[in-house]
Coordinates of C-alpha atoms and ligand atoms in Angstrom, one line a residue:
X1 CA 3.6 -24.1 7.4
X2 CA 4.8 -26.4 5.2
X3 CA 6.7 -23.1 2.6
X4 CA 10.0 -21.8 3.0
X5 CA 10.3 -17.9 4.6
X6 CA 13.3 -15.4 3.2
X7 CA 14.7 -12.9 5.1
X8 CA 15.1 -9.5 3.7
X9 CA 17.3 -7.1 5.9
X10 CA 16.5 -3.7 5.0
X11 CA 19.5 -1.3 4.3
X12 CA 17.7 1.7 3.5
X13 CA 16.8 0.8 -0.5
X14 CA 13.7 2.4 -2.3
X15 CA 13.1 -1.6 -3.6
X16 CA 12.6 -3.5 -0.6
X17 CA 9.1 -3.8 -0.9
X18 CA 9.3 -4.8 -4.5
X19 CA 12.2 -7.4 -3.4
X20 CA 9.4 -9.3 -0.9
X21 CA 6.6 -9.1 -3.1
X22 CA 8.7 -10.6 -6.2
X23 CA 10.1 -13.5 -3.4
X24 CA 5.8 -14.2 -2.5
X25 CA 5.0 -14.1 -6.4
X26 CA 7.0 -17.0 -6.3
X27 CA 5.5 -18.7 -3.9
X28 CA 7.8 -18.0 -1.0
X29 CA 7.0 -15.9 1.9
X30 CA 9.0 -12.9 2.6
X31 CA 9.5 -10.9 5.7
X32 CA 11.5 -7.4 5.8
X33 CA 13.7 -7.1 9.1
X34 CA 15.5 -4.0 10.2
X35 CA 19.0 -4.3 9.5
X36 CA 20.3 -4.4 13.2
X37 CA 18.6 -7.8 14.3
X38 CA 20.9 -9.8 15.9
X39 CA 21.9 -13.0 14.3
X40 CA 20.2 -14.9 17.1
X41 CA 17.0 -13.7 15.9
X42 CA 17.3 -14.4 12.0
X43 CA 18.2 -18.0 12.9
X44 CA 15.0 -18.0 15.4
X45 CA 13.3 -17.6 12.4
X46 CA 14.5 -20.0 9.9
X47 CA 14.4 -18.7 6.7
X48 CA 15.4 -20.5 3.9
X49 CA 17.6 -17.3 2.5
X50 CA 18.4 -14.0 3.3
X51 CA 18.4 -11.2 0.7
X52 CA 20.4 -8.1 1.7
X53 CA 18.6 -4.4 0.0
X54 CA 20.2 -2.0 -1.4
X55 CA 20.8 1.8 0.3
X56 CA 21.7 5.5 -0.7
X57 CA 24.8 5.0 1.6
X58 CA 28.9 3.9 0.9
X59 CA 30.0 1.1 2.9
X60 CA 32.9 2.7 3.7
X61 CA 31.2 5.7 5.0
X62 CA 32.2 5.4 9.2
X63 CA 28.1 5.4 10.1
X64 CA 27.1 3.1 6.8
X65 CA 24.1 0.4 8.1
X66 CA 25.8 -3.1 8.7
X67 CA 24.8 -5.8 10.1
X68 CA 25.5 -8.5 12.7
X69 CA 28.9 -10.3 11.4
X70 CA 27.8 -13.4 12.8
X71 CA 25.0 -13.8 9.9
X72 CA 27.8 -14.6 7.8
X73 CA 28.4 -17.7 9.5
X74 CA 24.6 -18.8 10.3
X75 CA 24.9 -21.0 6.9
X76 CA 21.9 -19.5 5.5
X77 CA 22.6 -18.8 1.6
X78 CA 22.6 -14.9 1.7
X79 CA 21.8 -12.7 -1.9
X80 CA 23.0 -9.4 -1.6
X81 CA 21.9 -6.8 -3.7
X82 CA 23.4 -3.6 -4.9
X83 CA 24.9 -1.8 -1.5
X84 CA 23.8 -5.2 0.0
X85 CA 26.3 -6.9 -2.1
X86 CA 28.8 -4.4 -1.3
X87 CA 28.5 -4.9 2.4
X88 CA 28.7 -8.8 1.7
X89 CA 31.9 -8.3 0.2
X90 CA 33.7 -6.1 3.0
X91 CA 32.0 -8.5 5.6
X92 CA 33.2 -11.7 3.9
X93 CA 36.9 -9.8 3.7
X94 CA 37.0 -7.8 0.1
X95 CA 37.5 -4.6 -0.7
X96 CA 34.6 -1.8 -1.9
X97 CA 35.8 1.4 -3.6
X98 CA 34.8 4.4 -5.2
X99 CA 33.7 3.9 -9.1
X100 CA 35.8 6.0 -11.4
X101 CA 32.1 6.4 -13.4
X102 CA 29.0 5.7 -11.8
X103 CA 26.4 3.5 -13.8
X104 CA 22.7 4.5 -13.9
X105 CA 20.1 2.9 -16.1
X106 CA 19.6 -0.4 -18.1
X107 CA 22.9 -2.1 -19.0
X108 CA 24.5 -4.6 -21.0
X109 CA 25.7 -7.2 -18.9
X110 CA 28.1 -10.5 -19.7
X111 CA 26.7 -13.2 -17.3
X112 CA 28.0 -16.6 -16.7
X113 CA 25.5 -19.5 -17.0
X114 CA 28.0 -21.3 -15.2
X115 CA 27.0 -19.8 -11.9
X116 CA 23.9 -21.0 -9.8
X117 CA 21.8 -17.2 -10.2
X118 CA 22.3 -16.8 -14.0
X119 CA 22.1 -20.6 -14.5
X120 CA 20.0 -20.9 -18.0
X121 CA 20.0 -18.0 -19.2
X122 CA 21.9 -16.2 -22.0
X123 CA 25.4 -15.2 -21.6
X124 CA 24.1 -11.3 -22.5
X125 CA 21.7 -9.4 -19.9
X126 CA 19.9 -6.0 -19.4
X127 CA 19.9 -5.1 -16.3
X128 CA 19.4 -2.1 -14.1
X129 CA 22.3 -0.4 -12.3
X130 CA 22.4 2.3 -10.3
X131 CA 25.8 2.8 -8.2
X132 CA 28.8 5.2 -7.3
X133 CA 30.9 2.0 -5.6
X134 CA 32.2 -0.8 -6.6
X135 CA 33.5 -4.3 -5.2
X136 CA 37.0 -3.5 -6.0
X137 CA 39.0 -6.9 -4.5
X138 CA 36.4 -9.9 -3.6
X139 CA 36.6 -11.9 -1.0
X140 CA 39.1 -15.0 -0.7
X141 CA 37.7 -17.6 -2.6
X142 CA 34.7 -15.5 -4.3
X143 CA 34.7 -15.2 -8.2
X144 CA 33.2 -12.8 -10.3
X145 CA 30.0 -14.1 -12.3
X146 CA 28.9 -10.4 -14.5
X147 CA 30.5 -7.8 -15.7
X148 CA 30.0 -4.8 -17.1
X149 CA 31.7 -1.9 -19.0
X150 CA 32.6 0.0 -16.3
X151 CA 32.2 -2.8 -13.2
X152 CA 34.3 -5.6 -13.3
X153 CA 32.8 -7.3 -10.8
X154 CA 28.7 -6.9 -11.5
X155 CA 28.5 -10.4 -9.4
X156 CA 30.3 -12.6 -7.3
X157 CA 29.5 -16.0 -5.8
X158 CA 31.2 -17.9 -3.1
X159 CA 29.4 -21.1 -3.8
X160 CA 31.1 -22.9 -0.5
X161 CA 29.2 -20.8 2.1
X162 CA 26.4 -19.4 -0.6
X163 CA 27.1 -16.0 -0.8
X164 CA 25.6 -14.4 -3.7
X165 CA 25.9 -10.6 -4.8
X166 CA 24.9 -8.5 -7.9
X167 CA 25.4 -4.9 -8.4
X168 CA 22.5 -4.5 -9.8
X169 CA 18.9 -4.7 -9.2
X170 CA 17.4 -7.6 -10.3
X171 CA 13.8 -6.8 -8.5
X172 CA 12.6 -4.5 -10.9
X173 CA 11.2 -5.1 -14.7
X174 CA 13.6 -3.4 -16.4
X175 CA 16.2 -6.1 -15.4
X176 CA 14.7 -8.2 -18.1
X177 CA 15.6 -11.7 -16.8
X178 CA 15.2 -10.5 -12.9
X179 CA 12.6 -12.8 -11.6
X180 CA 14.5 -15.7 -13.1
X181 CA 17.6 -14.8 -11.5
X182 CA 15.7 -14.4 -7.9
X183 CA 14.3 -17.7 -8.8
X184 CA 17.7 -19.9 -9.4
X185 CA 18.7 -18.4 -6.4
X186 CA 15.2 -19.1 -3.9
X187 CA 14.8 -22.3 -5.6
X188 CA 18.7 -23.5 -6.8
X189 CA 20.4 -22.1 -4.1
X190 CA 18.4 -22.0 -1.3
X191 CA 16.0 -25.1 -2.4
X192 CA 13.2 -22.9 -1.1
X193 CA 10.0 -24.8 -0.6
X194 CA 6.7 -23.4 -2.4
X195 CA 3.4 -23.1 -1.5
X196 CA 2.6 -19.8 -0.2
X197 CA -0.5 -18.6 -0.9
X198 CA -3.0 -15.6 0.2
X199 CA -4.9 -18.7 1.1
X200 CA -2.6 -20.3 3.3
X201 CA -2.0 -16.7 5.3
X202 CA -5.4 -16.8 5.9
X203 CA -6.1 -20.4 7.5
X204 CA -3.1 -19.5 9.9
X205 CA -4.4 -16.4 10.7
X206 CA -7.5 -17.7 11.6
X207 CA -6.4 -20.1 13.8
X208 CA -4.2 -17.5 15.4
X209 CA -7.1 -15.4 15.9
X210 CA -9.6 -17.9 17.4
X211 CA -6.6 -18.6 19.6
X212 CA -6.5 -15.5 20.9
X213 CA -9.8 -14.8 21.0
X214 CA -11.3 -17.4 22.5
X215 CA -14.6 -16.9 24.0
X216 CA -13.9 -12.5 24.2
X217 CA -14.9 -10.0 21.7
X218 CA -13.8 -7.8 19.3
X219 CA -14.5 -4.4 17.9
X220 CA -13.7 -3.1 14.5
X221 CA -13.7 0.1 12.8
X222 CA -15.6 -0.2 9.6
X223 CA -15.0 2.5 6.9
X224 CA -15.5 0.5 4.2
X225 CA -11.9 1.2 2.6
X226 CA -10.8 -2.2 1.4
X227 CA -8.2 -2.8 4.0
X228 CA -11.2 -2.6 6.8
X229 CA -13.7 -4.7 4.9
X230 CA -11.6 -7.7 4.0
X231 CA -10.3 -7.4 7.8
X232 CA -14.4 -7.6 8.7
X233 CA -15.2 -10.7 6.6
X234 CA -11.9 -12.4 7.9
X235 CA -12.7 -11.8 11.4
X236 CA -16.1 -12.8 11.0
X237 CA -14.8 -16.0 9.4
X238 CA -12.6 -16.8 12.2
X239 CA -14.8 -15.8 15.2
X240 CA -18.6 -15.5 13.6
X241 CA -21.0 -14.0 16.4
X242 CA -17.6 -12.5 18.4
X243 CA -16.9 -9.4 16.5
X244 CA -18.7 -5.6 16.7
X245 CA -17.7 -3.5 13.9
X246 CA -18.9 0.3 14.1
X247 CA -19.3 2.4 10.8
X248 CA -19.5 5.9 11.7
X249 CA -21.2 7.6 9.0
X250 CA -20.0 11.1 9.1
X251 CA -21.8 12.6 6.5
X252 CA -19.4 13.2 3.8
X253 CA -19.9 9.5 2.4
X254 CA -20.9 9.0 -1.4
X255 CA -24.1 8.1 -2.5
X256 CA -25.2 4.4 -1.8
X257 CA -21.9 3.6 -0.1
X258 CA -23.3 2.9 3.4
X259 CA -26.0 0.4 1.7
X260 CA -23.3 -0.9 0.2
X261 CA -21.4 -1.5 3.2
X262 CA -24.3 -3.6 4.5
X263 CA -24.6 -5.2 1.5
X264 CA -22.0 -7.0 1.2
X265 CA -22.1 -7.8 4.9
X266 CA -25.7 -8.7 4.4
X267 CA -24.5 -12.8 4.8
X268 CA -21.8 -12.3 7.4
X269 CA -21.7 -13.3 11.0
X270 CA -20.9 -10.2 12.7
X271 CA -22.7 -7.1 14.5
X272 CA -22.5 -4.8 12.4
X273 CA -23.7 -1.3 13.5
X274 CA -24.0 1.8 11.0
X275 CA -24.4 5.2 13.0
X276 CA -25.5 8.2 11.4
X277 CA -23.3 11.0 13.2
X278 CA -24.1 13.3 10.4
X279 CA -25.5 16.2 12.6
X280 CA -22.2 16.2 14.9
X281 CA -20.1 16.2 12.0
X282 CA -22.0 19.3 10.5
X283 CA -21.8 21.2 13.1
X284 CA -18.5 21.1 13.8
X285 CA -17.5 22.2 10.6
X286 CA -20.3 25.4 10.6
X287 CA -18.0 28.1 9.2
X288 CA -14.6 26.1 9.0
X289 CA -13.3 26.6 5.3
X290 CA -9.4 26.1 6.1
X291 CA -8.9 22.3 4.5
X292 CA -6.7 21.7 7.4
X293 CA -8.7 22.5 9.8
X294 CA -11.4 20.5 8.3
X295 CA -9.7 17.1 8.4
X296 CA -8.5 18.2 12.2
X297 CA -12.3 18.5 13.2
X298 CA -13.2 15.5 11.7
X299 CA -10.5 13.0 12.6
X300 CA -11.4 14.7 16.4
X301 CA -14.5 14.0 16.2
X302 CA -14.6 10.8 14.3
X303 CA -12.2 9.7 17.2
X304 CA -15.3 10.6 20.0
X305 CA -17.7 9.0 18.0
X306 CA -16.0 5.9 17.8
X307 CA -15.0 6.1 21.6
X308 CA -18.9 6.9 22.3
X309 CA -20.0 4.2 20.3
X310 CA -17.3 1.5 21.8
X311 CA -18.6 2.2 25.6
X312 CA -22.3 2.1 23.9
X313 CA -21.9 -1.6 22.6
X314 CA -20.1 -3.0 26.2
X315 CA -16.3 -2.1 25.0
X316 CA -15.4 -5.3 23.5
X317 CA -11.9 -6.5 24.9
X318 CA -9.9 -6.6 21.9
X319 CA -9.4 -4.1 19.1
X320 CA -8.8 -5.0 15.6
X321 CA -7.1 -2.4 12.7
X322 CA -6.6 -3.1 9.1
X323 CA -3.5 -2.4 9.2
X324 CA -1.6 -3.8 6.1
X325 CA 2.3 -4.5 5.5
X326 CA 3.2 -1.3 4.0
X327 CA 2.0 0.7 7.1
X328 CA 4.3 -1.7 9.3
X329 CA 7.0 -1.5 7.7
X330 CA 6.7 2.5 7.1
X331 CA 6.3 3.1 10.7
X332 CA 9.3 1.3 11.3
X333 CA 7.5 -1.0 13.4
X334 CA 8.3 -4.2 11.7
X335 CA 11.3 -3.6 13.9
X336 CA 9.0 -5.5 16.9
X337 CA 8.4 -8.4 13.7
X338 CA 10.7 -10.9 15.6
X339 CA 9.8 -10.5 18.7
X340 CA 6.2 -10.5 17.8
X341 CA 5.4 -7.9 20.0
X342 CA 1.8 -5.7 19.4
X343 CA 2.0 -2.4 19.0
X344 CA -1.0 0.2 19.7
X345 CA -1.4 2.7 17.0
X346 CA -3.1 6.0 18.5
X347 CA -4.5 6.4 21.5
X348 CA -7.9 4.9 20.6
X349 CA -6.9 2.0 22.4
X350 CA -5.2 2.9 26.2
X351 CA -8.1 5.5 26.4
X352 CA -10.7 2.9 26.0
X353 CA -8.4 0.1 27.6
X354 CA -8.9 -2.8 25.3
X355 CA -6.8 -6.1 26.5
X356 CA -5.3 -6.2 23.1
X357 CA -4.8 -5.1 19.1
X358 CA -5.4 -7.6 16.2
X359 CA -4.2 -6.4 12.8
X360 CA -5.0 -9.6 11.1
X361 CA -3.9 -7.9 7.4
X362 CA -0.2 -6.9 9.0
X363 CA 1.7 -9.3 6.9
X364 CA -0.2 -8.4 3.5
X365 CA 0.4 -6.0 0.5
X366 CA -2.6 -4.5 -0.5
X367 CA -2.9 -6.5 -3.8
X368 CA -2.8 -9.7 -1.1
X369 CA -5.6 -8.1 0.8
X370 CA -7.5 -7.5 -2.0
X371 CA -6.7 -11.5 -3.0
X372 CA -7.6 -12.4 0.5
X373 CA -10.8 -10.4 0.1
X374 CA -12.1 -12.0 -3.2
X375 CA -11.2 -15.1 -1.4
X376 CA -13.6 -14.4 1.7
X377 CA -16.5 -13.8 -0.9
X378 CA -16.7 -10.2 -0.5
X379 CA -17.9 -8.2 -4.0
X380 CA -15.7 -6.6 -6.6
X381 CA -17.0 -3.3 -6.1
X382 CA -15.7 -3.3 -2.3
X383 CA -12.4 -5.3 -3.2
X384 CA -11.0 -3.2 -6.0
X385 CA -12.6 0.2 -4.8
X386 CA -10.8 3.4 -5.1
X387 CA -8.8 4.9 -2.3
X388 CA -11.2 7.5 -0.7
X389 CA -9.8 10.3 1.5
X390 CA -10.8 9.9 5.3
X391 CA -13.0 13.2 5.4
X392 CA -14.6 12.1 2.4
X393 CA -16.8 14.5 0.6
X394 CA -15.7 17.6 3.0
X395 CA -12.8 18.2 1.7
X396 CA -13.8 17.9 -2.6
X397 CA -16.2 21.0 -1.2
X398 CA -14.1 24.1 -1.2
X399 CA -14.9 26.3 1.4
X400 CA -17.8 25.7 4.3
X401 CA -19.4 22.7 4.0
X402 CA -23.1 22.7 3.8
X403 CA -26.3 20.0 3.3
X404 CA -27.0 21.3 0.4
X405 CA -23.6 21.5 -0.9
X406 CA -22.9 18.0 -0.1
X407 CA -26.4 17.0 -1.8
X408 CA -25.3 18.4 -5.4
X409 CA -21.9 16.7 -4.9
X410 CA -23.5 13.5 -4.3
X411 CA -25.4 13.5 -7.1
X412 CA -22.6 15.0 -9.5
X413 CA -19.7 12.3 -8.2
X414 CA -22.2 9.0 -9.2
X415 CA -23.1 10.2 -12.6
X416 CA -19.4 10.6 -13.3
X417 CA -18.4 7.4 -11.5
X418 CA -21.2 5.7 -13.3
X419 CA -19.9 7.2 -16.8
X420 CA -16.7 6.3 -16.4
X421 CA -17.4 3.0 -14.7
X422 CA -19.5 2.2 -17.9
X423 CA -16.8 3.7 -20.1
X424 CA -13.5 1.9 -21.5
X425 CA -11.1 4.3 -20.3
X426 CA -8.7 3.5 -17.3
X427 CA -8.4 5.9 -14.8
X428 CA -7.1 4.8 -11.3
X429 CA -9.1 7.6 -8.8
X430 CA -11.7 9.7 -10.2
X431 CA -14.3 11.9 -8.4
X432 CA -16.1 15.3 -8.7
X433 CA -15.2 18.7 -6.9
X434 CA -17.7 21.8 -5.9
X435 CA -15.5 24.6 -5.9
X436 CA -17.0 27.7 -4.0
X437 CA -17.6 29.8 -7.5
X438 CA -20.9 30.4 -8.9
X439 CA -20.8 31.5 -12.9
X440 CA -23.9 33.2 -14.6
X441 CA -25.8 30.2 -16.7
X442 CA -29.1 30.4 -18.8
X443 CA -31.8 27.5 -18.8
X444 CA -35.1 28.0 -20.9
X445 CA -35.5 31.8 -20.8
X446 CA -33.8 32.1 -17.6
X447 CA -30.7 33.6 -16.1
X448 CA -29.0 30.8 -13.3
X449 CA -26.1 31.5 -11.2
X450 CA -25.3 28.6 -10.1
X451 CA -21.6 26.4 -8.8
X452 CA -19.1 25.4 -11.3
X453 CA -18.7 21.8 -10.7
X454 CA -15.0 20.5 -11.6
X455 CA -14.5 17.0 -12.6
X456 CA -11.0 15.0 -11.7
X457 CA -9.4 11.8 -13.3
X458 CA -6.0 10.4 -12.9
X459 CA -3.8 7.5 -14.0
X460 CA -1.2 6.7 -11.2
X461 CA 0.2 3.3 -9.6
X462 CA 1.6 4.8 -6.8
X463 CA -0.8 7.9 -5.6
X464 CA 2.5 10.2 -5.1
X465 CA 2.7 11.0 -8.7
X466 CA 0.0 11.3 -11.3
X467 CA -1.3 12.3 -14.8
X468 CA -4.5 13.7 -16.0
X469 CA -6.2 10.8 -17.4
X470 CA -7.0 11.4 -21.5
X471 CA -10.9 11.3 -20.9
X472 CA -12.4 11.0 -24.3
X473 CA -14.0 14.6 -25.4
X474 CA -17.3 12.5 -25.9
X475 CA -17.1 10.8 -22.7
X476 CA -16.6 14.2 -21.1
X477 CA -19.9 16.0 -23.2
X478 CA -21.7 13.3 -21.7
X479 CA -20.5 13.5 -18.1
X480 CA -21.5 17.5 -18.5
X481 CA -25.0 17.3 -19.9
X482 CA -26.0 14.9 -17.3
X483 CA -24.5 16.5 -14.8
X484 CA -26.3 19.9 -15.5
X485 CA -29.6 18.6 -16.8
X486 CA -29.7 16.3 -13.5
X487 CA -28.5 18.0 -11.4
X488 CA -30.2 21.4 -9.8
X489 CA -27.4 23.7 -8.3
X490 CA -24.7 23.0 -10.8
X491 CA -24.6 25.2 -14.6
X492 CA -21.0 24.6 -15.8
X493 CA -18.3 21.5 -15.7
X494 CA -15.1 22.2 -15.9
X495 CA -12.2 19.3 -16.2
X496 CA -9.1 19.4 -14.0
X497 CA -6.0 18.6 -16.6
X498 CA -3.5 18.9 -14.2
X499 CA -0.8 16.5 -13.0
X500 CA 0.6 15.9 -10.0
X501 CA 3.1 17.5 -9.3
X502 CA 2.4 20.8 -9.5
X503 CA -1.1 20.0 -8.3
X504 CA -2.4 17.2 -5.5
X505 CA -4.7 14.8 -6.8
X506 CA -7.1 15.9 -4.2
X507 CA -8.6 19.8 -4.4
X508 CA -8.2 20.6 -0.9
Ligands
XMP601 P1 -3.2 14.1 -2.8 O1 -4.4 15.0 -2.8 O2 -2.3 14.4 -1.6 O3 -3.7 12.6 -2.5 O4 -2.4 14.1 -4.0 C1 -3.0 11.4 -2.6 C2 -3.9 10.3 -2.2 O5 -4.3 10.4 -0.9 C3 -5.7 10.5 -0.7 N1 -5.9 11.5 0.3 C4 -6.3 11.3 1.6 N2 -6.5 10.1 2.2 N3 -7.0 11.3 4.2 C5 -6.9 10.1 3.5 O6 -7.2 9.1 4.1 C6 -6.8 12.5 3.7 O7 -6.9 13.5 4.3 C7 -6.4 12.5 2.3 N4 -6.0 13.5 1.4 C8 -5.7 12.9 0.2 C9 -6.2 11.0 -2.1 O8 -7.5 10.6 -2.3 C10 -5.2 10.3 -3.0 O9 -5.6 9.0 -3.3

């Protein structure tokens, strides 16, 4: 590893995430630690820098997050960042206090080129701040570096043991000069070495795996989401003829996507076995109309198929998962990071006592994994596909699910997703829903009651929040006469113009 690693302790902050992926668009790898690691482990680690997040809490509230004192005097260069640089400050000896008016929001800030974060830049910065305290005495020998109207100290530096705090956040776009201020410090202060690439996590990962491996075998889920895919073609890099990857076809996939799936596996060296449990999957849902239910029965019985298929194919001894950064650090299990310990998630594993887990994509964000995956040769469609709910089609069919129900949604969802796929517009999850009403139609001379189909297209970046995305009326005309001249079963399209919230993105 020839690339420098940063430290990020996690205080609690909504940015963290956005912290380490700005640190590895610079070319650095990032890592985010829990907050109560011991200063033993950071310096295990070597990292170049340690950045300290923000957090909701006061520092001077008697249960605020700290952190190991003695991280102070590990001589790593440490940026703190908003609570973080509070925390430096009462650690290092100053004093935090109560702002007499709280600052939220892009502000003016007067920066000193003089010191080594806002070196080369302009003397004037916007910047976002969001904060209730304040540094109100610095530490001894600390000076202040920005201010702002109502924070005299907006940054301090202590250039003789590198200690580097700004109030605000410099992370996110709206700090206009952010990423060059992250940069003086990685690169000025730190003297970070660059060179960390999607490319270079995958060569060590790979030897890691074959490592590990060895002459054993591995068994993979394959849904083909992205995060399972480019886990497939990575592992079937790394150990070709070792690996066993199950799809379970439950029946409520979209049209063509198991061909797909084999597709674009077509080339690789890997096992790769596509069972239709269709019938099962049917069956249990005969009658079941609560959408709750629904994705109970089917993560249940996805589960048994899985475990059914794993004894069929000689229970390989390891297990591998997609799981991706994110997830880690969500579960809180990124708290096992430095002591590089596996975890088992569910109880797929113990039941079916596999040696060992391998979550190849663990230190990835998903726009890394979908890097990692162009890398590995796998095909757009795969790499930059939507996300797709687990119980698929079953739950964009209100009420019972039926053959023929999931027949005319098929068909409906790929004319739209072939519309709009052909279309300009930008949409960022878009599907069809059957709803359970039937409306009165005519077609030639004759009366049709038939289902009202309802069509669903939203622009998000986040998939917690969304609009309805501005389909073009034309676009929209078209969608509907294909649909119902194409599609027997279905004599009115309706489109779904809500946002979320009130509504989900999903029907059901
Ligand atoms: P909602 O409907 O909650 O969806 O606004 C947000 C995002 O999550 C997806 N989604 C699911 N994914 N299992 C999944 O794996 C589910 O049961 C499920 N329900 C919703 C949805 O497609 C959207 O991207």
């Amino acid at each position: 590893m020839d690339y420098s690693k940063i430290i990020i302790l996690d205080f609690g902050g909504q940015y963290k995430e956005l912290i380490a992926r700005r640190v590895r668009e610079c070319g650095v790898y990032s890592e985010i630690l829990p907050h109560t690691v011991s200063a033993a482990e950071i310096a295990a680690e070597a990292p170049a820098g340690l950045i300290f997040t923000g957090g909701p809490n006061s520092v001077n509230a008697p249960d605020a997050p700290t952190c190991d004192p003695a991280v102070l005097k590990l001589g790593i260069p440490i940026l703190g960042i908003c609570y973080g640089m509070q925390l430096l400050c009462r650690l290092a000896g100053g004093e935090v206090e109560r702002a007499p008016k709280s600052e939220y929001g892009r502000i003016r800030a007067e920066t000193d080129p003089e010191s080594a974060l806002f070196r080369g830049l302009e003397p004037r910065q916007t910047v976002l701040m969001s904060h209730t305290d304040r540094a109100a005495r610095l530490p001894e020998g600390a000076r202040v570096t920005a201010r702002t109207a109502h924070c005299p100290a907006a940054a301090f530096e202590r250039e003789a043991d590198r200690l580097y705090g700004v109030q605000f956040h410099p992370e996110v776009e709206l700090s206009h000069h952010g990423t060059e201020m992250l940069k003086n410090f990685l690169f000025g202060v730190c003297g970070a070495k660059t060179g960390y690439s999607v490319d270079d996590y995958m060569r060590a990962r790979i030897e890691e795996i074959r490592a590990r491996v060895g002459d054993k075998r591995v068994l993979l889920g394959l849904s083909g989401g992205v995060d399972s895919s480019v886990c497939a073609a990575l592992l079937s890099r790394a150990i070709p003829g070792r690996l066993t990857c199950i799809c379970i076809d439950h029946g409520f996939m979209r049209k063509d996507e198991i061909r797909d799936i084999r597709e674009a596996f077509a080339d690789s060296d890997l096992d790769l076995v596509c069972v239709d449990a269709s019938r099962r999957f049917l069956d249990k849902l005969r009658g079941v109309t609560d959408p709750e239910r629904k994705r109970k029965l089917i993560g249940e019985e996805f589960a048994r198929a899985f475990e059914d298929e794993a004894r069929a194919h000689g229970r390989p001894e390891f297990l591998a998962q997609g799981t991706i950064y994110p997830d880690v650090v969500e579960s809180g299990k990124n708290k096992s990071a430095v002591i590089k310990s596996h975890h088992n998630v569910g109880g797929l594993p113990e039941k079916l006592g596999f040696e060992g887990v391998i979550e190849p994509l663990s230190g990835l964000f998903k726009d890394e994994v979908r890097r990692l995956g162009r890398l590995l040769g796998l095909p757009d469609k795969l790499v930059d596909r939507q996300p797709f709910p687990g119980p698929g089609l079953a739950i964009r069919i209100l009420g019972e699910v039926t053959e023929e129900k999931l027949a005319i949604l098929r068909e409906a969802d790929a004319i739209l997703r072939e519309e709009i796929g052909r279309s300009s517009v930008r949409a960022d999850q878009f599907f069809a829903v059957l709803t359970d009403s039937r409306s009165v139609g005519v077609m030639g001379d004759f009366r049709t009651y038939d289902y009202v189909l309802a069509l669903r297209a939203v622009t998000t970046t986040d998939f917690m929040t969304c609009e309805y995305a501005r389909l073009p009326h034309r676009l929209l005309a078209k969608i509907s006469a294909r649909i119902t001249n194409e599609v027997r079963g279905v004599n009115r399209v309706v489109y779904d113009i809500t946002s979320k919230p009130p509504a989900t993105i999903e029907w059901e």
